[in-house]
Amino acid sequence: MSNKSPSVTDPLRVLVLCTGNSCRSQMMEFFLRRHGGARVEVASAGSEPHGVNPLTIQVMQEVGIDLSAARSKHLNEFIGQPWDYVITVCDNAAEQCPIFPG
């Protein structure tokens, strides 16, 4: 972790969590990337990841977002990293969410 103080030019760091990291969190991650551009650095993860749902890939393709290379990630990959926002998109993930430093 860097000791550098955040500045107004640093992107907002956003982590999106759900249980499986297969649908909702994946969609939100890529919509935030598309619409936030260089202003946001975003990742998604799950408390029990089990692969990206093929229907999610199909639906996102319909709006011009390619998720074919996306993978489900466990939230443990992101513990210890500073986040400006941690957003849970399901109640189960909120209940299992560890504390993330801001």
PDB file of C-alpha atoms in Angstrom:
ATOM      1  CA  MET A   1       0.000   0.000   0.000  1.00  0.00           C
ATOM      2  CA  SER A   2       1.285   3.440  -0.894  1.00  0.00           C
ATOM      3  CA  ASN A   3       1.844   6.187   1.677  1.00  0.00           C
ATOM      4  CA  LYS A   4       0.962   8.762  -0.972  1.00  0.00           C
ATOM      5  CA  SER A   5      -1.910  11.063  -0.009  1.00  0.00           C
ATOM      6  CA  PRO A   6      -4.843  11.023  -2.434  1.00  0.00           C
ATOM      7  CA  SER A   7      -5.258  14.060  -4.650  1.00  0.00           C
ATOM      8  CA  VAL A   8      -8.187  15.495  -6.558  1.00  0.00           C
ATOM      9  CA  THR A   9      -6.727  14.039  -9.751  1.00  0.00           C
ATOM     10  CA  ASP A  10      -6.583  10.478  -8.385  1.00  0.00           C
ATOM     11  CA  PRO A  11      -9.427   8.283  -9.638  1.00  0.00           C
ATOM     12  CA  LEU A  12     -12.113   7.194  -7.208  1.00  0.00           C
ATOM     13  CA  ARG A  13     -11.519   3.590  -6.212  1.00  0.00           C
ATOM     14  CA  VAL A  14     -14.751   1.579  -6.197  1.00  0.00           C
ATOM     15  CA  LEU A  15     -15.206  -2.073  -5.223  1.00  0.00           C
ATOM     16  CA  VAL A  16     -18.522  -3.746  -6.078  1.00  0.00           C
ATOM     17  CA  LEU A  17     -19.446  -6.866  -4.084  1.00  0.00           C
ATOM     18  CA  CYS A  18     -22.071  -9.575  -4.369  1.00  0.00           C
ATOM     19  CA  THR A  19     -22.198 -13.247  -3.507  1.00  0.00           C
ATOM     20  CA  GLY A  20     -21.187 -14.974  -6.749  1.00  0.00           C
ATOM     21  CA  ASN A  21     -19.508 -12.155  -8.694  1.00  0.00           C
ATOM     22  CA  SER A  22     -21.364 -13.666 -11.627  1.00  0.00           C
ATOM     23  CA  CYS A  23     -23.963 -11.099 -12.662  1.00  0.00           C
ATOM     24  CA  ARG A  24     -24.893  -7.868 -10.812  1.00  0.00           C
ATOM     25  CA  SER A  25     -21.427  -6.928  -9.591  1.00  0.00           C
ATOM     26  CA  GLN A  26     -19.871  -7.749 -12.967  1.00  0.00           C
ATOM     27  CA  MET A  27     -22.424  -5.583 -14.761  1.00  0.00           C
ATOM     28  CA  MET A  28     -21.951  -2.681 -12.380  1.00  0.00           C
ATOM     29  CA  GLU A  29     -18.156  -2.910 -12.629  1.00  0.00           C
ATOM     30  CA  PHE A  30     -18.190  -2.602 -16.393  1.00  0.00           C
ATOM     31  CA  PHE A  31     -20.897   0.094 -16.503  1.00  0.00           C
ATOM     32  CA  LEU A  32     -18.849   2.150 -14.028  1.00  0.00           C
ATOM     33  CA  ARG A  33     -15.748   1.627 -16.158  1.00  0.00           C
ATOM     34  CA  ARG A  34     -17.565   2.724 -19.295  1.00  0.00           C
ATOM     35  CA  HIS A  35     -19.230   5.779 -17.807  1.00  0.00           C
ATOM     36  CA  GLY A  36     -16.557   6.762 -15.292  1.00  0.00           C
ATOM     37  CA  GLY A  37     -13.601   6.570 -17.644  1.00  0.00           C
ATOM     38  CA  ALA A  38     -10.341   7.713 -16.079  1.00  0.00           C
ATOM     39  CA  ARG A  39     -12.214   9.194 -13.100  1.00  0.00           C
ATOM     40  CA  VAL A  40     -12.815   5.766 -11.539  1.00  0.00           C
ATOM     41  CA  GLU A  41     -10.816   2.640 -10.858  1.00  0.00           C
ATOM     42  CA  VAL A  42     -13.297  -0.163 -10.315  1.00  0.00           C
ATOM     43  CA  ALA A  43     -13.204  -3.854  -9.460  1.00  0.00           C
ATOM     44  CA  SER A  44     -15.813  -6.414  -8.483  1.00  0.00           C
ATOM     45  CA  ALA A  45     -15.681  -9.514  -6.329  1.00  0.00           C
ATOM     46  CA  GLY A  46     -17.841 -12.039  -4.528  1.00  0.00           C
ATOM     47  CA  SER A  47     -17.953 -13.764  -1.172  1.00  0.00           C
ATOM     48  CA  GLU A  48     -18.524 -17.093  -2.979  1.00  0.00           C
ATOM     49  CA  PRO A  49     -17.456 -16.551  -6.618  1.00  0.00           C
ATOM     50  CA  HIS A  50     -18.649 -19.152  -9.102  1.00  0.00           C
ATOM     51  CA  GLY A  51     -17.994 -17.904 -12.617  1.00  0.00           C
ATOM     52  CA  VAL A  52     -19.536 -15.233 -14.794  1.00  0.00           C
ATOM     53  CA  ASN A  53     -23.055 -16.167 -15.859  1.00  0.00           C
ATOM     54  CA  PRO A  54     -23.242 -16.733 -19.652  1.00  0.00           C
ATOM     55  CA  LEU A  55     -26.488 -14.723 -19.793  1.00  0.00           C
ATOM     56  CA  THR A  56     -24.651 -11.777 -18.220  1.00  0.00           C
ATOM     57  CA  ILE A  57     -22.050 -11.951 -20.976  1.00  0.00           C
ATOM     58  CA  GLN A  58     -24.827 -12.080 -23.587  1.00  0.00           C
ATOM     59  CA  VAL A  59     -26.818  -9.154 -22.152  1.00  0.00           C
ATOM     60  CA  MET A  60     -23.738  -6.968 -21.806  1.00  0.00           C
ATOM     61  CA  GLN A  61     -22.742  -7.780 -25.395  1.00  0.00           C
ATOM     62  CA  GLU A  62     -26.128  -6.397 -26.469  1.00  0.00           C
ATOM     63  CA  VAL A  63     -25.143  -2.992 -25.028  1.00  0.00           C
ATOM     64  CA  GLY A  64     -21.652  -3.123 -26.499  1.00  0.00           C
ATOM     65  CA  ILE A  65     -19.680  -4.336 -23.480  1.00  0.00           C
ATOM     66  CA  ASP A  66     -17.506  -7.431 -23.925  1.00  0.00           C
ATOM     67  CA  LEU A  67     -17.351  -9.556 -20.762  1.00  0.00           C
ATOM     68  CA  SER A  68     -16.042 -12.677 -22.497  1.00  0.00           C
ATOM     69  CA  ALA A  69     -12.686 -12.421 -20.689  1.00  0.00           C
ATOM     70  CA  ALA A  70     -14.179 -11.477 -17.295  1.00  0.00           C
ATOM     71  CA  ARG A  71     -13.645 -13.798 -14.354  1.00  0.00           C
ATOM     72  CA  SER A  72     -15.243 -14.115 -10.936  1.00  0.00           C
ATOM     73  CA  LYS A  73     -12.945 -12.931  -8.166  1.00  0.00           C
ATOM     74  CA  HIS A  74     -13.020 -13.559  -4.412  1.00  0.00           C
ATOM     75  CA  LEU A  75     -13.248 -10.517  -2.174  1.00  0.00           C
ATOM     76  CA  ASN A  76     -10.075 -11.687  -0.385  1.00  0.00           C
ATOM     77  CA  GLU A  77      -8.107 -10.522  -3.449  1.00  0.00           C
ATOM     78  CA  PHE A  78      -8.947  -6.948  -2.463  1.00  0.00           C
ATOM     79  CA  ILE A  79      -8.597  -6.955   1.333  1.00  0.00           C
ATOM     80  CA  GLY A  80      -5.930  -4.528   2.482  1.00  0.00           C
ATOM     81  CA  GLN A  81      -6.386  -2.210  -0.483  1.00  0.00           C
ATOM     82  CA  PRO A  82      -7.819   1.266   0.098  1.00  0.00           C
ATOM     83  CA  TRP A  83     -11.233   1.922  -1.484  1.00  0.00           C
ATOM     84  CA  ASP A  84     -13.198   5.142  -1.637  1.00  0.00           C
ATOM     85  CA  TYR A  85     -16.453   3.225  -2.007  1.00  0.00           C
ATOM     86  CA  VAL A  86     -17.417  -0.397  -1.380  1.00  0.00           C
ATOM     87  CA  ILE A  87     -20.855  -1.099  -2.824  1.00  0.00           C
ATOM     88  CA  THR A  88     -22.757  -4.305  -2.118  1.00  0.00           C
ATOM     89  CA  VAL A  89     -25.417  -5.275  -4.630  1.00  0.00           C
ATOM     90  CA  CYS A  90     -27.003  -8.045  -2.551  1.00  0.00           C
ATOM     91  CA  ASP A  91     -27.802  -8.457   1.140  1.00  0.00           C
ATOM     92  CA  ASN A  92     -25.771 -11.647   1.532  1.00  0.00           C
ATOM     93  CA  ALA A  93     -22.582  -9.904   0.425  1.00  0.00           C
ATOM     94  CA  ALA A  94     -23.288  -7.023   2.808  1.00  0.00           C
ATOM     95  CA  GLU A  95     -23.582  -9.454   5.721  1.00  0.00           C
ATOM     96  CA  GLN A  96     -20.303 -11.204   4.862  1.00  0.00           C
ATOM     97  CA  CYS A  97     -18.380  -8.070   3.912  1.00  0.00           C
ATOM     98  CA  PRO A  98     -15.136  -7.509   5.808  1.00  0.00           C
ATOM     99  CA  ILE A  99     -13.982  -4.026   6.715  1.00  0.00           C
ATOM    100  CA  PHE A 100     -12.209  -2.226   3.882  1.00  0.00           C
ATOM    101  CA  PRO A 101     -10.102   0.819   4.780  1.00  0.00           C
ATOM    102  CA  GLY A 102     -10.981   4.039   3.003  1.00  0.00           C
TER     103      GLY A 102
END
